[in-house]
Coordinates of C-alpha atoms in Angstrom, one line a residue:
Chain V
G1 CA 14.3 8.3 7.1
D2 CA 12.4 8.0 3.9
S3 CA 9.2 10.0 3.5
V4 CA 6.4 10.8 1.1
T5 CA 4.4 14.0 1.2
Q6 CA 1.0 14.4 -0.5
T7 CA 0.1 18.0 -0.4
E8 CA -3.6 17.7 -0.9
G9 CA -5.7 15.7 1.7
Q10 CA -8.8 16.2 -0.4
V11 CA -9.6 17.2 -4.0
A12 CA -13.0 18.0 -5.3
L13 CA -13.5 18.3 -9.1
S14 CA -16.2 18.1 -11.7
E15 CA -16.3 15.6 -14.5
E16 CA -13.8 16.4 -17.3
D17 CA -11.7 18.7 -15.1
F18 CA -8.0 18.3 -15.1
L19 CA -6.5 16.6 -12.1
T20 CA -3.1 17.1 -10.4
I21 CA -2.2 15.5 -7.1
H22 CA 1.1 16.5 -5.8
C23 CA 3.7 14.0 -4.4
N24 CA 7.1 14.9 -3.1
Y25 CA 9.5 12.4 -1.6
S26 CA 12.6 12.3 0.5
A27 CA 15.0 9.5 0.2
S28 CA 18.6 8.9 -0.8
G29 CA 19.6 7.4 -4.1
Y30 CA 17.0 6.4 -6.7
P31 CA 13.9 5.0 -5.0
A32 CA 11.2 3.5 -7.1
L33 CA 8.1 5.6 -7.0
F34 CA 4.5 4.3 -7.2
W35 CA 0.9 5.4 -7.4
Y36 CA -2.0 3.4 -6.0
V37 CA -5.7 3.9 -6.0
Q38 CA -8.0 2.6 -3.2
Y39 CA -11.7 2.3 -3.6
P40 CA -13.9 2.0 -0.5
G41 CA -13.7 -1.5 1.1
E42 CA -10.9 -2.6 -1.2
G43 CA -7.1 -2.8 -0.9
P44 CA -4.8 -0.5 -2.8
Q45 CA -4.6 -1.2 -6.4
F46 CA -1.3 -0.7 -8.3
L47 CA -1.5 2.0 -11.0
F48 CA 2.1 2.3 -12.2
R49 CA 5.6 2.8 -11.1
A50 CA 8.8 4.6 -12.3
S51 CA 12.3 4.1 -11.2
R52 CA 14.6 6.4 -13.2
D53 CA 14.8 10.2 -13.5
K54 CA 12.4 11.5 -16.2
E55 CA 10.7 8.1 -16.6
K56 CA 7.0 8.4 -17.1
G57 CA 4.5 5.9 -15.6
S58 CA 0.9 5.7 -16.9
S59 CA -2.3 3.7 -16.6
R60 CA -6.0 4.2 -17.1
G61 CA -5.4 7.8 -18.3
F62 CA -3.3 8.7 -15.2
E63 CA 0.4 9.6 -15.6
A64 CA 3.3 10.8 -13.5
T65 CA 6.9 11.6 -14.3
Y66 CA 9.8 10.9 -12.0
D67 CA 11.6 14.2 -11.3
K68 CA 14.7 13.8 -9.3
G69 CA 15.5 17.4 -9.5
T70 CA 12.4 18.5 -7.7
T71 CA 12.0 15.1 -5.9
S72 CA 8.5 14.8 -7.2
F73 CA 6.1 12.3 -8.9
H74 CA 2.9 14.3 -9.4
L75 CA -0.2 12.4 -10.5
R76 CA -2.1 14.0 -13.5
K77 CA -5.1 13.1 -15.5
A78 CA -6.5 15.3 -18.3
S79 CA -10.1 14.6 -17.9
V80 CA -11.5 12.9 -14.8
Q81 CA -14.7 10.9 -14.4
E82 CA -17.1 10.2 -11.6
S83 CA -15.7 6.7 -11.4
D84 CA -12.2 8.1 -10.5
S85 CA -13.5 9.1 -7.1
A86 CA -11.2 7.2 -4.7
V87 CA -8.2 7.7 -2.5
Y88 CA -4.9 7.9 -4.2
Y89 CA -1.5 7.1 -2.5
C90 CA 2.0 7.9 -3.6
A91 CA 4.6 5.5 -2.4
L92 CA 8.4 4.9 -2.6
V93 CA 10.5 1.9 -2.3
R94 CA 14.2 2.0 -1.7
S95 CA 16.0 -1.3 -2.0
S96 CA 19.6 -1.2 -0.9
G97 CA 21.7 -3.8 0.7
G98 CA 18.7 -6.2 0.8
N99 CA 16.7 -3.8 2.8
Y100 CA 13.3 -3.4 1.0
K101 CA 10.9 -0.9 2.6
P102 CA 7.9 0.6 1.0
T103 CA 6.8 4.0 2.4
F104 CA 3.4 5.5 1.7
G105 CA 2.0 9.0 1.7
K106 CA -1.1 9.9 3.6
G107 CA -3.3 9.7 0.7
T108 CA -5.4 12.2 -1.3
S109 CA -9.2 11.8 -1.4
L110 CA -10.5 12.6 -4.8
V111 CA -14.3 13.3 -5.3
V112 CA -15.5 13.9 -8.8
H113 CA -19.0 15.3 -9.2
P114 CA -21.1 14.6 -12.2
Chain B
G1 CA -2.0 -11.3 -14.1
A2 CA -0.7 -10.8 -10.6
L3 CA -3.3 -11.3 -8.0
V4 CA -3.2 -11.4 -4.2
Y5 CA -5.9 -13.1 -2.2
Q6 CA -6.2 -12.2 1.4
Y7 CA -8.7 -13.9 3.7
P8 CA -10.8 -13.5 5.6
R9 CA -12.1 -10.2 4.3
R10 CA -13.5 -9.2 7.6
T11 CA -13.5 -10.8 11.1
I12 CA -14.9 -9.9 14.6
C13 CA -13.1 -11.2 17.6
K14 CA -13.7 -10.8 21.3
S15 CA -11.2 -8.6 23.2
G16 CA -8.2 -10.8 24.3
T17 CA -8.6 -13.4 21.7
S18 CA -6.4 -14.0 18.6
M19 CA -7.2 -14.1 14.9
R20 CA -5.2 -15.3 11.9
M21 CA -5.2 -13.9 8.4
E22 CA -3.7 -15.4 5.3
C23 CA -2.2 -14.0 2.0
Q24 CA -1.9 -15.9 -1.2
A25 CA 0.0 -14.7 -4.2
V26 CA -1.5 -16.1 -7.5
G27 CA 0.3 -16.0 -10.8
F28 CA 3.6 -14.8 -9.5
Q29 CA 6.2 -15.5 -7.0
A30 CA 6.2 -13.1 -4.0
T31 CA 9.8 -12.5 -3.1
S32 CA 8.7 -10.4 -0.1
V33 CA 5.5 -9.7 1.8
A34 CA 4.9 -6.5 3.5
W35 CA 2.1 -6.5 6.2
Y36 CA 0.5 -3.2 6.9
R37 CA -2.3 -1.8 9.1
Q38 CA -4.5 0.9 7.7
S39 CA -6.0 3.2 10.3
P40 CA -9.6 4.7 10.0
Q41 CA -7.7 7.9 9.0
K42 CA -6.4 5.8 6.0
T43 CA -2.7 6.1 6.9
F44 CA -0.5 3.0 6.3
E45 CA 1.5 1.6 9.2
L46 CA 4.1 -0.9 8.2
I47 CA 4.1 -3.8 10.6
A48 CA 6.8 -6.1 9.2
L49 CA 8.6 -7.2 6.1
S50 CA 8.9 -10.9 5.4
T51 CA 11.3 -12.4 2.9
V52 CA 11.5 -16.2 2.4
N53 CA 14.5 -17.7 4.0
S54 CA 15.4 -14.5 5.8
A55 CA 14.6 -13.1 9.2
I56 CA 11.3 -11.2 9.4
K57 CA 11.9 -7.4 10.1
Y58 CA 9.3 -5.8 12.4
E59 CA 8.9 -2.1 12.6
Q60 CA 9.0 -0.1 15.8
N61 CA 5.9 -0.5 17.8
F62 CA 5.2 -4.1 16.3
T63 CA 6.7 -7.3 17.7
Q64 CA 6.8 -10.9 16.8
E65 CA 5.3 -11.7 20.1
K66 CA 2.1 -9.7 19.2
F67 CA 2.0 -10.2 15.4
P68 CA 3.8 -13.6 14.5
I69 CA 4.2 -14.1 10.7
S70 CA 4.7 -17.2 8.8
H71 CA 6.1 -17.1 5.3
P72 CA 6.9 -20.7 4.3
N73 CA 7.1 -20.3 0.5
L74 CA 7.0 -17.8 -2.4
S75 CA 3.2 -17.8 -2.6
F76 CA 1.9 -17.9 0.9
S77 CA 2.1 -15.8 4.1
S78 CA 0.1 -15.6 7.3
M79 CA -0.1 -13.2 10.2
T80 CA -1.8 -13.6 13.5
V81 CA -3.0 -10.8 15.8
L82 CA -2.5 -12.2 19.3
N83 CA -4.6 -10.9 22.2
A84 CA -6.4 -8.5 20.2
Y85 CA -7.8 -5.3 21.8
L86 CA -9.5 -2.2 20.6
E87 CA -6.4 -0.5 19.5
D88 CA -5.7 -3.4 17.1
R89 CA -8.7 -2.6 15.0
G90 CA -8.2 -1.6 11.4
L91 CA -7.7 -2.9 7.9
Y92 CA -4.7 -5.3 7.7
L93 CA -3.1 -5.4 4.2
C94 CA -0.6 -7.7 2.8
G95 CA 1.5 -6.5 -0.1
A96 CA 3.3 -9.1 -2.2
R97 CA 6.4 -7.9 -4.0
T98 CA 7.1 -9.3 -7.5
V99 CA 10.6 -10.1 -9.0
N100 CA 10.2 -6.9 -11.1
E101 CA 9.8 -4.8 -8.0
R102 CA 6.0 -4.3 -8.2
L103 CA 4.0 -4.4 -4.9
F104 CA 0.5 -5.8 -5.2
F105 CA -2.0 -5.9 -2.4
G106 CA -4.9 -8.0 -1.4
H107 CA -8.4 -6.7 -0.5
G108 CA -7.3 -6.6 3.2
T109 CA -8.7 -8.1 6.4
K110 CA -10.9 -5.8 8.4
L111 CA -10.6 -6.6 12.0
S112 CA -13.2 -5.6 14.5
V113 CA -12.7 -6.1 18.2
L114 CA -15.7 -6.4 20.7

């Protein structure tokens, strides 16, 4: 079945550090890939998506590039802020034959210290 | 913009009783609604996928008898947790799918069971 693996369970950084959260997926064909951010007490917020090889998604200074060769969609940000502290989820959606099923990774908790 | 309202935000019910939660898409037509439960460990469990005018697809370990879902139109869906017990606690999320394949979530309904 489809799966999403986020390598880091927790990431601790200082403000202005560079962020990378790794996301690898396993699915047939060309699934759409997503990043979500979730703040305490809230539902996941859509950041961006990509659906083709080499397509880059971006929002709020975060970006990720769809890489079918390495089956990855790593999240990056050049300079994090304390307000970026949250849980980040990578997800994939494969739509085939009318079967639409979103699959989420286990999330990466980001803590940014001032 | 696309918004998803989910209510109530939190609810407490006695063990063995039932509670209903509702999900409203505002500003777009939700072609599908995905209901999830998020555990305290923050992992997402897909309960069911609901598409208007199609059969609702429940995931393994979730049944219509326990989590009946109504999806009467492209902007509204509801789910009931019947005979709730401690293991049903968690944050229930509805994700509404747009025609351009984005998935937006509400704030979630936090269910506590006494």
